Amino acid sequence: MNIQEKEFSKTVRLPDELNCKLEESIRTKEIQAIWFDKTARTEYHILWLKVKDKKEIENSFSVDFQNAILKENQILMVLLNDCDFEFASAYNDFILVHLLRDNNCLYNTEKISLSTHSGHSDLKKLLSSYEEKYLMLKKISDQFIKERLQGAWQFMIKAFTNDITYLELMLFGTSFESKTITQRLLILELFIPEVKKLLVKKNEEAYFLIDYITNDDDSGYYDDFGKSLQKIQKQFFILINKTYAIYINDSDRNKSLQKVQNFGLYDHELMNHKALDHLKKFDEVEELFLFHQITTFDSNQKHEHFYVFVVLKHKATKDLKTYLQHIEQNPIDNVHITSICYTRYQIQNELYEYQE
């Protein structure tokens, strides 16, 4: 059965290699349903597969295939089984109902009924479940720190794992508990930009603190690392409540996603200037910060010089470098701009070396 013959699929173009894999798994009856949707805040798409056996599908879609095809096409594959639907039913299906809909379904062999009456109370029940576990783990780690006992960090790591699980449930409808904490954080980074700010990386695929703690036999009770972990713990808590608040304020998914999309990333009036308006359109530009401003007057004319810090997703392309050089050498409307560009990894790496 050709997935792209389905009605919704007429507007969806899956990579040919992926399409073939899916059709093969459909023929062997390993896949019962498929949903596909673009996420609100990033260019990534999510491909949900309802399957009989997750391990069977994982064997069919090898890690190499996922890295080569899915990652290249900015697609995350999420596997759901009966256990995931049973877990969601405990919260009146709210975990799944805002993700899986008729209008993003590519294929199904059976009618999948989700509650149409999910609301704020169901989401608050899920949030209460998170907060109960969060407070329990925080209480234990705080007690270990107070009594100067070894192992406090490990409870913080468990708290991070709990935080990650509840973010995954809202974003993907399931949790990736079989993956390492590092792998799970790297996935979350793709969908929640704020996650990138929580932990300093030692390289593109590892976090300094996470690696240090998981490989440290002593698991110390408190020091500068402990202070950092406690701050990260608070930031995780804030991030989860902020993420859940999006759905609490309006449980209608389309309106909720519109709220997220309209969340102002470029609030300063300078961000609407001709020069920066074009700069924002470069794919590698992730964030812009105005960090200094000089205003002068000459012959009754106002001249402004803005210093902008540009955070990049990856190293600047030749086109971006050319454009930055152009706007720095050619003031527009008496506005002169000087930019400094770094990737987030470069920033974190330099910061860590400086701290040492």
Coordinates of C-alpha atoms in Angstrom, one line a residue:
M1 CA 0.0 0.0 0.0
N2 CA 1.4 3.3 -1.1
I3 CA 1.3 5.7 1.9
Q4 CA 1.3 8.7 -0.4
E5 CA -1.9 7.7 -2.0
K6 CA -3.7 8.5 1.3
E7 CA -5.7 11.8 1.2
F8 CA -3.5 13.7 3.8
S9 CA -0.3 12.4 2.1
K10 CA -1.0 14.4 -1.0
T11 CA 0.5 17.4 0.8
V12 CA 3.3 15.4 2.4
R13 CA 6.5 14.3 0.7
L14 CA 8.4 11.6 2.7
P15 CA 11.9 10.6 1.6
D16 CA 11.7 7.7 -0.8
E17 CA 13.9 5.5 1.4
L18 CA 11.6 6.2 4.4
N19 CA 8.5 5.6 2.3
C20 CA 9.8 2.2 1.2
K21 CA 10.6 1.2 4.8
L22 CA 7.2 2.2 6.0
E23 CA 5.4 0.3 3.2
E24 CA 7.5 -2.8 4.0
S25 CA 6.5 -2.6 7.7
I26 CA 2.8 -2.1 6.8
R27 CA 2.9 -5.2 4.6
T28 CA 4.3 -7.3 7.5
K29 CA 1.6 -5.7 9.7
E30 CA 4.2 -4.3 12.1
I31 CA 2.7 -0.8 11.8
Q32 CA -1.0 -0.1 12.7
A33 CA -1.1 3.6 12.2
I34 CA 1.0 6.6 11.1
W35 CA 0.8 10.3 11.9
F36 CA 3.1 13.0 10.6
D37 CA 3.3 16.7 11.7
K38 CA 5.5 19.7 11.7
T39 CA 6.4 21.1 15.1
A40 CA 5.6 24.6 16.2
R41 CA 9.0 26.2 17.1
T42 CA 11.5 24.4 14.9
E43 CA 11.8 23.0 11.4
Y44 CA 11.7 19.4 12.7
H45 CA 8.8 17.0 11.9
I46 CA 7.6 14.1 14.0
L47 CA 6.6 10.8 12.5
W48 CA 4.5 8.8 15.0
L49 CA 4.1 5.0 14.4
K50 CA 1.7 2.9 16.3
V51 CA 3.3 -0.5 16.4
K52 CA 2.8 -3.9 17.9
D53 CA 6.4 -4.3 19.0
K54 CA 8.8 -1.4 19.4
K55 CA 11.9 -3.6 19.3
E56 CA 10.9 -5.1 15.9
I57 CA 10.5 -1.7 14.4
E58 CA 13.8 -0.5 15.9
N59 CA 15.5 -3.4 14.3
S60 CA 13.9 -2.5 10.9
F61 CA 14.9 1.2 11.2
S62 CA 18.6 0.9 12.2
V63 CA 20.5 3.7 13.9
D64 CA 22.5 4.2 10.7
F65 CA 19.2 4.6 8.8
Q66 CA 17.8 7.1 11.3
N67 CA 21.0 9.1 11.3
A68 CA 21.3 9.1 7.5
I69 CA 17.7 9.6 6.4
L70 CA 15.6 10.8 9.3
K71 CA 18.2 13.3 10.7
E72 CA 19.1 14.6 7.3
N73 CA 15.4 15.3 6.6
Q74 CA 14.8 16.7 10.1
I75 CA 12.3 14.0 11.1
L76 CA 12.1 12.4 14.5
M77 CA 10.5 8.9 14.6
V78 CA 8.4 8.2 17.7
L79 CA 7.1 4.7 18.4
L80 CA 3.8 4.2 20.2
N81 CA 2.4 0.9 21.4
D82 CA -0.7 -0.2 23.4
C83 CA 1.1 0.6 26.7
D84 CA 1.5 4.2 25.6
F85 CA -2.2 4.5 24.8
E86 CA -3.1 2.8 28.1
F87 CA -0.9 5.3 30.0
A88 CA -2.6 8.2 28.2
S89 CA -6.0 6.9 29.1
A90 CA -5.2 7.5 32.8
Y91 CA -5.2 11.3 31.9
N92 CA -8.3 11.1 29.7
D93 CA -6.0 10.8 26.6
F94 CA -4.7 14.3 26.9
I95 CA -1.1 13.2 26.3
L96 CA -2.0 12.0 22.8
V97 CA -5.1 13.8 21.8
H98 CA -3.3 17.1 21.1
L99 CA -0.8 15.3 19.0
L100 CA -2.6 12.6 17.0
R101 CA -5.5 13.8 14.9
D102 CA -7.5 12.9 11.8
N103 CA -6.0 15.7 9.8
N104 CA -2.4 14.5 10.4
C105 CA -3.0 10.8 10.0
L106 CA -1.3 9.2 7.0
Y107 CA -2.4 5.6 7.5
N108 CA -4.3 3.4 9.9
T109 CA -5.7 -0.2 9.9
E110 CA -8.1 0.3 12.7
K111 CA -10.2 3.1 14.2
I112 CA -8.2 4.7 17.1
S113 CA -10.5 6.5 19.4
L114 CA -9.2 9.2 21.7
S115 CA -11.3 11.2 24.2
T116 CA -12.9 14.3 22.8
H117 CA -13.4 15.7 26.3
S118 CA -9.9 16.2 27.5
G119 CA -9.3 19.5 29.2
H120 CA -7.5 21.5 31.8
S121 CA -8.2 19.2 34.6
D122 CA -6.6 16.3 32.8
L123 CA -3.5 18.3 32.1
K124 CA -3.3 19.6 35.6
K125 CA -3.5 16.0 36.9
L126 CA -0.5 15.2 34.7
L127 CA 1.4 18.3 36.0
S128 CA 0.5 17.3 39.6
S129 CA 2.0 13.9 39.0
Y130 CA 5.3 15.6 37.8
E131 CA 5.4 18.0 40.7
E132 CA 4.9 15.2 43.3
K133 CA 7.9 13.3 41.9
Y134 CA 10.0 16.5 41.5
L135 CA 9.4 17.6 45.2
M136 CA 10.2 14.1 46.4
L137 CA 13.6 13.9 44.6
K138 CA 14.4 17.5 45.5
K139 CA 13.7 16.8 49.2
I140 CA 16.0 13.7 49.1
S141 CA 18.9 15.6 47.4
D142 CA 18.5 18.6 49.7
Q143 CA 18.7 16.3 52.7
F144 CA 21.9 14.6 51.3
I145 CA 23.4 18.1 50.8
K146 CA 22.4 19.3 54.3
E147 CA 23.9 16.2 55.9
R148 CA 27.0 16.2 53.6
L149 CA 26.2 12.7 52.4
Q150 CA 27.7 11.2 49.2
G151 CA 25.3 10.7 46.4
A152 CA 23.3 14.0 46.3
W153 CA 24.2 14.5 42.7
Q154 CA 22.7 11.2 41.7
F155 CA 19.3 12.2 43.0
M156 CA 19.6 15.4 41.0
I157 CA 20.3 13.4 37.9
K158 CA 17.2 11.3 38.7
A159 CA 15.3 14.6 39.0
F160 CA 16.6 15.7 35.6
T161 CA 15.4 12.3 34.2
N162 CA 12.0 12.9 35.7
D163 CA 11.9 16.4 34.1
I164 CA 12.9 15.0 30.7
T165 CA 10.2 12.3 30.9
Y166 CA 7.4 14.8 31.4
L167 CA 8.6 17.1 28.7
E168 CA 8.7 14.1 26.3
L169 CA 5.2 13.1 27.2
M170 CA 3.8 16.4 26.2
L171 CA 5.9 16.8 23.1
F172 CA 5.9 13.2 21.8
G173 CA 3.2 11.3 23.7
T174 CA 5.7 8.9 25.1
S175 CA 9.1 8.9 26.9
F176 CA 12.4 7.6 25.6
E177 CA 13.5 5.8 28.7
S178 CA 15.6 3.3 26.8
K179 CA 17.9 6.1 25.7
T180 CA 20.6 7.8 27.9
I181 CA 20.0 11.1 29.6
T182 CA 22.4 12.8 27.1
Q183 CA 20.6 11.3 24.1
R184 CA 17.2 12.5 25.4
L185 CA 18.5 16.0 26.1
L186 CA 19.9 16.3 22.6
I187 CA 16.5 15.3 21.2
L188 CA 14.7 17.9 23.3
E189 CA 17.1 20.5 22.1
L190 CA 15.7 20.0 18.6
F191 CA 12.2 21.0 19.8
I192 CA 12.7 23.3 22.8
P193 CA 15.5 25.8 22.1
E194 CA 15.6 26.8 25.8
V195 CA 17.0 23.3 26.7
K196 CA 20.3 24.3 25.0
K197 CA 20.8 26.9 27.7
L198 CA 20.6 24.5 30.7
L199 CA 23.9 22.6 30.4
V200 CA 27.3 23.4 29.1
K201 CA 28.5 21.0 26.4
K202 CA 32.0 19.5 26.3
N203 CA 31.4 18.8 22.6
E204 CA 28.4 18.7 20.2
E205 CA 27.3 15.3 21.6
A206 CA 28.0 15.4 25.3
Y207 CA 27.3 17.6 28.4
F208 CA 30.2 18.3 30.8
L209 CA 28.3 18.0 34.0
I210 CA 26.3 14.9 33.0
D211 CA 29.4 13.1 31.9
Y212 CA 31.3 14.1 35.0
I213 CA 28.6 12.9 37.4
T214 CA 27.8 9.6 35.6
N215 CA 31.5 8.7 35.5
D216 CA 32.3 9.9 39.1
D217 CA 32.4 7.1 41.7
D218 CA 32.3 9.6 44.6
S219 CA 29.2 11.5 43.5
G220 CA 30.1 14.3 45.9
Y221 CA 27.7 16.0 48.2
Y222 CA 28.2 19.7 47.3
D223 CA 30.6 22.1 45.6
D224 CA 30.4 24.5 42.7
F225 CA 29.1 21.7 40.5
G226 CA 26.4 21.1 43.1
K227 CA 25.4 24.7 43.0
S228 CA 25.1 24.6 39.2
L229 CA 23.0 21.4 39.4
Q230 CA 20.6 23.0 41.8
K231 CA 20.2 26.0 39.5
I232 CA 19.6 23.7 36.5
Q233 CA 17.1 21.9 38.6
K234 CA 15.1 25.1 39.2
Q235 CA 15.4 26.0 35.5
F236 CA 14.0 22.6 34.5
F237 CA 11.1 23.1 36.8
I238 CA 10.3 26.6 35.3
L239 CA 10.7 25.3 31.8
I240 CA 8.2 22.4 32.4
N241 CA 5.6 24.7 34.0
K242 CA 6.1 27.1 31.1
T243 CA 5.6 24.3 28.5
Y244 CA 2.6 22.9 30.2
A245 CA 1.1 26.4 30.7
I246 CA 0.8 26.7 26.9
Y247 CA -1.7 23.8 26.9
I248 CA -3.4 24.8 30.2
N249 CA -4.2 28.3 28.8
D250 CA -5.8 26.9 25.7
S251 CA -6.2 23.2 25.2
D252 CA -7.1 23.6 21.6
R253 CA -3.9 22.6 19.8
N254 CA -4.0 24.9 16.9
K255 CA -4.5 28.0 19.0
S256 CA -1.8 26.7 21.4
L257 CA 0.7 26.3 18.7
Q258 CA -0.1 29.7 17.3
K259 CA 0.7 31.2 20.7
V260 CA 4.0 29.4 20.7
Q261 CA 4.8 30.6 17.2
N262 CA 3.9 34.2 18.0
F263 CA 6.1 34.2 21.1
G264 CA 8.4 37.2 20.5
L265 CA 11.9 36.1 19.7
Y266 CA 12.7 39.5 18.3
D267 CA 11.1 42.1 20.6
H268 CA 13.5 45.1 20.3
E269 CA 12.5 47.7 17.7
L270 CA 15.9 47.3 16.1
M271 CA 14.9 43.8 15.1
N272 CA 12.5 45.3 12.5
H273 CA 15.2 47.3 10.9
K274 CA 15.9 46.5 7.2
A275 CA 19.4 45.1 7.9
L276 CA 18.4 42.7 10.7
D277 CA 15.1 41.8 9.1
H278 CA 17.0 40.1 6.3
L279 CA 19.6 38.7 8.7
K280 CA 16.9 36.8 10.6
K281 CA 16.0 34.9 7.4
F282 CA 19.4 33.1 7.3
D283 CA 18.9 29.5 8.4
E284 CA 22.0 29.4 10.6
V285 CA 20.9 32.4 12.7
E286 CA 19.4 31.1 15.9
E287 CA 19.3 34.1 18.2
L288 CA 20.1 37.8 18.1
F289 CA 21.1 39.9 21.1
L290 CA 21.6 43.7 21.3
F291 CA 24.4 44.2 23.8
H292 CA 25.6 47.8 23.2
Q293 CA 24.3 51.0 21.6
I294 CA 25.9 54.4 20.8
T295 CA 23.8 57.4 19.7
T296 CA 25.5 60.5 18.3
F297 CA 24.2 63.8 16.7
D298 CA 25.8 65.5 13.7
S299 CA 24.3 68.5 11.8
N300 CA 20.9 67.9 13.4
Q301 CA 21.0 64.2 12.3
K302 CA 20.8 61.3 14.6
H303 CA 23.3 58.5 14.1
E304 CA 23.1 55.2 15.9
H305 CA 25.6 52.4 16.2
F306 CA 24.3 49.0 17.4
Y307 CA 26.4 46.1 18.5
V308 CA 24.6 42.8 17.9
F309 CA 25.6 39.3 19.2
V310 CA 24.5 36.6 16.7
V311 CA 24.1 33.0 18.0
L312 CA 24.5 30.5 15.1
K313 CA 23.2 27.0 14.7
H314 CA 26.4 26.1 12.9
K315 CA 29.4 27.9 11.4
A316 CA 28.6 30.9 9.3
T317 CA 28.2 30.2 5.6
K318 CA 29.9 32.3 3.0
D319 CA 26.6 34.1 2.1
L320 CA 26.1 35.0 5.7
K321 CA 29.6 36.3 6.1
T322 CA 29.2 38.4 3.0
Y323 CA 26.0 39.9 4.2
L324 CA 27.3 40.8 7.6
Q325 CA 30.3 42.5 6.0
H326 CA 27.9 44.4 3.8
I327 CA 25.7 45.8 6.6
E328 CA 28.7 46.6 8.7
Q329 CA 30.3 48.7 5.9
N330 CA 27.2 50.3 4.6
P331 CA 25.0 52.0 7.2
I332 CA 21.3 52.0 6.4
D333 CA 19.1 54.9 7.4
N334 CA 21.9 56.3 9.6
V335 CA 22.1 53.0 11.5
H336 CA 25.5 51.4 11.7
I337 CA 25.7 47.7 12.9
T338 CA 28.6 45.7 14.2
S339 CA 28.1 42.0 14.7
I340 CA 29.9 39.3 16.7
C341 CA 29.0 35.7 15.7
Y342 CA 29.5 32.4 17.5
T343 CA 27.8 29.0 17.6
R344 CA 26.3 28.0 21.0
Y345 CA 28.9 25.3 21.3
Q346 CA 31.8 27.8 20.7
I347 CA 30.3 30.0 23.5
Q348 CA 30.0 27.2 26.0
N349 CA 33.4 25.8 25.1
E350 CA 35.1 29.1 25.6
L351 CA 33.2 29.8 28.8
Y352 CA 34.3 26.4 30.3
E353 CA 37.9 27.0 29.4
Y354 CA 37.8 30.4 30.9
Q355 CA 36.3 29.1 34.1
E356 CA 39.2 26.6 34.4

